[in-house]
PDB file of C-alpha atoms in Angstrom:
ATOM      1  CA  MET A1280      33.696 -12.852 -22.846  1.00 42.00           C
ATOM      2  CA  ALA A1281      36.674 -12.510 -25.142  1.00 45.00           C
ATOM      3  CA  GLY A1282      35.746 -11.974 -28.732  1.00 46.00           C
ATOM      4  CA  ALA A1283      32.475 -10.151 -28.019  1.00 51.00           C
ATOM      5  CA  PRO A1284      32.227  -6.691 -29.600  1.00 54.00           C
ATOM      6  CA  GLY A1285      33.549  -4.034 -27.274  1.00 53.00           C
ATOM      7  CA  CYS A1286      35.305  -6.565 -24.949  1.00 61.00           C
ATOM      8  CA  PRO A1287      37.355  -6.534 -22.836  1.00 59.00           C
ATOM      9  CA  ILE A1288      37.740  -3.225 -21.084  1.00 60.00           C
ATOM     10  CA  ARG A1289      40.092  -3.481 -18.111  1.00 60.00           C
ATOM     11  CA  VAL A1290      39.481  -1.260 -15.126  1.00 57.00           C
ATOM     12  CA  TRP A1291      42.396  -0.457 -12.805  1.00 55.00           C
ATOM     13  CA  LEU A1292      41.963   0.887  -9.349  1.00 54.00           C
ATOM     14  CA  ALA A1293      44.782   1.663  -6.878  1.00 52.00           C
ATOM     15  CA  GLY A1294      47.360  -0.232  -8.937  1.00 51.00           C
ATOM     16  CA  SER A1295      45.485  -3.566  -9.113  1.00 53.00           C
ATOM     17  CA  LEU A1296      43.074  -5.050 -11.653  1.00 52.00           C
ATOM     18  CA  THR A1297      39.569  -4.874 -10.220  1.00 58.00           C
ATOM     19  CA  SER A1298      37.462  -6.359 -12.995  1.00 63.00           C
ATOM     20  CA  VAL A1299      37.115  -6.903 -16.706  1.00 66.00           C
ATOM     21  CA  ILE A1300      34.090  -5.192 -18.225  1.00 74.00           C
ATOM     22  CA  CYS A1301      32.351  -6.013 -21.506  1.00 79.00           C
ATOM     23  CA  SER A1302      29.842  -3.767 -23.193  1.00 80.00           C
ATOM     24  CA  LEU A1303      27.043  -5.914 -24.628  1.00 81.00           C
ATOM     25  CA  PRO A1304      24.518  -4.414 -27.047  1.00 86.00           C
ATOM     26  CA  LEU A1305      21.152  -6.193 -26.778  1.00 85.00           C
ATOM     27  CA  GLN A1306      17.904  -5.829 -28.661  1.00 88.00           C
ATOM     28  CA  ILE A1307      14.932  -5.210 -26.385  1.00 86.00           C
ATOM     29  CA  MET A1308      11.288  -5.490 -27.414  1.00 85.00           C
ATOM     30  CA  ARG A1309       9.040  -3.088 -25.552  1.00 82.00           C
ATOM     31  CA  ILE A1310       5.417  -4.162 -25.528  1.00 83.00           C
ATOM     32  CA  LYS A1311       2.496  -1.962 -24.597  1.00 81.00           C
ATOM     33  CA  PRO A1312      -0.498  -4.272 -24.154  1.00 79.00           C
ATOM     34  CA  HIS A1313      -3.220  -3.720 -26.770  1.00 79.00           C
ATOM     35  CA  GLN A1314      -1.228  -0.832 -28.304  1.00 79.00           C
ATOM     36  CA  SER A1315       2.138  -1.394 -29.963  1.00 80.00           C
ATOM     37  CA  GLN A1316       5.498  -3.181 -30.021  1.00 81.00           C
ATOM     38  CA  HIS A1317       8.834  -1.453 -30.377  1.00 82.00           C
ATOM     39  CA  ILE A1318      12.307  -2.984 -30.827  1.00 86.00           C
ATOM     40  CA  GLY A1319      15.229  -0.931 -29.595  1.00 86.00           C
ATOM     41  CA  GLU A1320      18.904  -1.482 -28.784  1.00 87.00           C
ATOM     42  CA  MET A1321      20.401  -0.950 -25.356  1.00 85.00           C
ATOM     43  CA  SER A1322      23.945  -1.612 -24.190  1.00 85.00           C
ATOM     44  CA  PHE A1323      24.703  -3.278 -20.870  1.00 79.00           C
ATOM     45  CA  LEU A1324      27.956  -3.646 -18.959  1.00 78.00           C
ATOM     46  CA  GLN A1325      28.969  -7.162 -17.920  1.00 77.00           C
ATOM     47  CA  HIS A1326      31.514  -7.479 -15.113  1.00 73.00           C
ATOM     48  CA  SER A1327      33.810 -10.469 -14.714  1.00 72.00           C
ATOM     49  CA  ARG A1328      34.045 -10.157 -10.941  1.00 70.00           C
ATOM     50  CA  CYS A1329      31.754  -8.697  -8.304  1.00 69.00           C
ATOM     51  CA  GLU A1330      32.967  -5.951  -6.039  1.00 68.00           C
ATOM     52  CA  CYS A1331      31.243  -5.836  -2.692  1.00 74.00           C
ATOM     53  CA  ARG A1332      30.627  -2.563  -0.958  1.00 75.00           C
ATOM     54  CA  PRO A1333      31.788  -2.329   2.647  1.00 79.00           C
ATOM     55  CA  LYS A1334      28.965  -2.715   5.148  1.00 79.00           C
ATOM     56  CA  LYS A1335      27.682   0.452   6.744  1.00 80.00           C
ATOM     57  CA  ASP A1336      27.888   0.765  10.507  1.00 78.00           C
ATOM     58  CA  ARG A1337      24.391  -0.001  11.670  1.00 75.00           C
ATOM     59  CA  THR A1338      23.706   1.428  15.066  1.00 77.00           C
ATOM     60  CA  LYS A1339      20.158   1.224  16.285  1.00 72.00           C
ATOM     61  CA  PRO A1340      18.708   4.735  16.357  1.00 68.00           C
ATOM     62  CA  GLU A1341      16.926   5.843  19.486  1.00 71.00           C
ATOM     63  CA  LYS A1342      13.227   5.287  19.177  1.00 69.00           C
ATOM     64  CA  LYS A1343      11.211   8.457  19.051  1.00 66.00           C
ATOM     65  CA  SER A1344       7.691   8.609  20.333  1.00 64.00           C
ATOM     66  CA  VAL A1345       5.327   7.961  17.461  1.00 61.00           C
ATOM     67  CA  ARG A1346       2.317  10.229  17.552  1.00 61.00           C
ATOM     68  CA  GLY A1347       0.527   9.302  14.366  1.00 61.00           C
ATOM     69  CA  ARG A1348      -0.924   5.873  13.728  1.00 60.00           C
ATOM     70  CA  GLY A1349      -1.046   4.059  10.441  1.00 62.00           C
ATOM     71  CA  LYS A1350      -4.261   3.562   8.591  1.00 69.00           C
ATOM     72  CA  GLY A1351      -6.463   0.959  10.234  1.00 68.00           C
ATOM     73  CA  GLN A1352      -4.504   0.684  13.468  1.00 66.00           C
ATOM     74  CA  LYS A1353      -6.572   0.734  16.589  1.00 66.00           C
ATOM     75  CA  ARG A1354      -6.052   3.104  19.472  1.00 67.00           C
ATOM     76  CA  LYS A1355      -5.014   1.469  22.737  1.00 69.00           C
ATOM     77  CA  ARG A1356      -7.377   2.156  25.586  1.00 67.00           C
ATOM     78  CA  LYS A1357      -5.951   3.783  28.674  1.00 66.00           C
ATOM     79  CA  LYS A1358      -6.582   2.012  31.943  1.00 64.00           C
ATOM     80  CA  SER A1359      -8.377   4.138  34.479  1.00 59.00           C
ATOM     81  CA  ARG A1360      -6.150   5.189  37.373  1.00 58.00           C
ATOM     82  CA  PHE A1361      -8.787   4.807  40.012  1.00 54.00           C
ATOM     83  CA  LYS A1362     -11.418   2.164  40.373  1.00 53.00           C
ATOM     84  CA  SER A1363     -14.872   3.171  41.371  1.00 53.00           C
ATOM     85  CA  TRP A1364     -15.811   1.660  44.718  1.00 49.00           C
ATOM     86  CA  SER A1365     -19.483   1.524  43.843  1.00 52.00           C
ATOM     87  CA  VAL A1366     -21.390  -1.743  43.858  1.00 57.00           C
ATOM     88  CA  HIS A1367     -20.244  -3.911  40.974  1.00 73.00           C
ATOM     89  CA  CYS A1368     -23.155  -5.131  38.892  1.00 79.00           C
ATOM     90  CA  GLU A1369     -23.458  -8.529  37.296  1.00 79.00           C
ATOM     91  CA  PRO A1370     -23.264  -8.078  33.524  1.00 78.00           C
ATOM     92  CA  CYS A1371     -26.337  -8.446  31.371  1.00 78.00           C
ATOM     93  CA  SER A1372     -26.816 -11.817  29.699  1.00 72.00           C
ATOM     94  CA  GLU A1373     -23.629 -12.935  27.958  1.00 72.00           C
ATOM     95  CA  ARG A1374     -25.403 -13.722  24.718  1.00 71.00           C
ATOM     96  CA  ARG A1375     -26.467 -10.567  22.882  1.00 70.00           C
ATOM     97  CA  LYS A1376     -25.112  -8.293  25.621  1.00 75.00           C
ATOM     98  CA  HIS A1377     -24.621  -5.650  22.908  1.00 80.00           C
ATOM     99  CA  LEU A1378     -28.410  -5.276  22.762  1.00 83.00           C
ATOM    100  CA  PHE A1379     -28.750  -4.242  26.413  1.00 83.00           C
ATOM    101  CA  VAL A1380     -27.778  -1.175  28.443  1.00 84.00           C
ATOM    102  CA  GLN A1381     -27.129  -1.415  32.167  1.00 84.00           C
ATOM    103  CA  ASP A1382     -27.935   1.296  34.661  1.00 84.00           C
ATOM    104  CA  PRO A1383     -24.890   1.466  36.996  1.00 81.00           C
ATOM    105  CA  GLN A1384     -26.915   2.696  39.983  1.00 83.00           C
ATOM    106  CA  THR A1385     -29.705   0.123  39.910  1.00 85.00           C
ATOM    107  CA  CYS A1386     -27.839  -2.647  38.008  1.00 84.00           C
ATOM    108  CA  LYS A1387     -30.968  -3.054  35.905  1.00 84.00           C
ATOM    109  CA  CYS A1388     -30.596  -4.201  32.297  1.00 83.00           C
ATOM    110  CA  SER A1389     -32.813  -2.493  29.776  1.00 84.00           C
ATOM    111  CA  CYS A1390     -33.184  -2.921  26.053  1.00 85.00           C
ATOM    112  CA  LYS A1391     -31.405  -0.511  23.697  1.00 84.00           C
ATOM    113  CA  ASN A1392     -34.146  -0.948  21.094  1.00 84.00           C
ATOM    114  CA  THR A1393     -37.326   0.983  21.732  1.00 87.00           C
ATOM    115  CA  ASP A1394     -40.835   0.054  20.713  1.00 88.00           C
ATOM    116  CA  SER A1395     -41.037   3.167  18.519  1.00 91.00           C
ATOM    117  CA  ARG A1396     -37.822   2.226  16.680  1.00 90.00           C
ATOM    118  CA  CYS A1397     -39.216  -1.236  15.898  1.00 91.00           C
ATOM    119  CA  LYS A1398     -42.588   0.171  14.820  1.00 91.00           C
ATOM    120  CA  ALA A1399     -40.842   2.568  12.438  1.00 93.00           C
ATOM    121  CA  ARG A1400     -39.510  -0.526  10.673  1.00 92.00           C
ATOM    122  CA  GLN A1401     -42.949  -2.186  10.845  1.00 91.00           C
ATOM    123  CA  LEU A1402     -41.735  -4.688  13.450  1.00 91.00           C
ATOM    124  CA  GLU A1403     -42.594  -5.460  17.071  1.00 90.00           C
ATOM    125  CA  LEU A1404     -40.226  -5.296  20.035  1.00 88.00           C
ATOM    126  CA  ASN A1405     -39.631  -8.650  21.703  1.00 87.00           C
ATOM    127  CA  GLU A1406     -38.709  -7.600  25.257  1.00 82.00           C
ATOM    128  CA  ARG A1407     -37.331 -11.008  26.219  1.00 81.00           C
ATOM    129  CA  THR A1408     -34.793 -11.134  23.391  1.00 83.00           C
ATOM    130  CA  CYS A1409     -34.531  -7.341  22.965  1.00 84.00           C
ATOM    131  CA  ARG A1410     -34.917  -7.645  19.204  1.00 86.00           C
ATOM    132  CA  CYS A1411     -37.291  -6.292  16.599  1.00 89.00           C
ATOM    133  CA  ASP A1412     -39.281  -9.262  15.269  1.00 89.00           C
ATOM    134  CA  LYS A1413     -41.860  -9.651  12.535  1.00 89.00           C
ATOM    135  CA  PRO A1414     -45.382  -9.269  13.966  1.00 85.00           C
ATOM    136  CA  ARG A1415     -47.275 -12.523  14.553  1.00 79.00           C
ATOM    137  CA  ARG A1416     -50.523 -13.052  12.665  1.00 70.00           C
TER     138      ARG A1416
END
């Protein structure tokens, strides 16, 4: 560090030497892609010894109830407090159960798709699979 222009600068704090500082001028090239280049001078301070800051007291703050949710986070479903004592129905077929609706009183599974919905798309309703299929020729 000795011998560099602007070196050394001694900094005293509370009667003791804390660090030796050098001021270093450096040339910096600023580049803007597809536009221009510019060379400029900036001066930086170089310290001979690091000075650590004392750690802050980190006490865990009390957690507040968070009302808002971040983007894309799902809402947790609340469990019902009382269970209905009605007859529990066997679920509709495991495969493609999203295609069926179940009547809770009769436990009967019926297709969500209707014949008119399939015909609007120029398809036929297959009642066994509950899907709109291409018509057979």
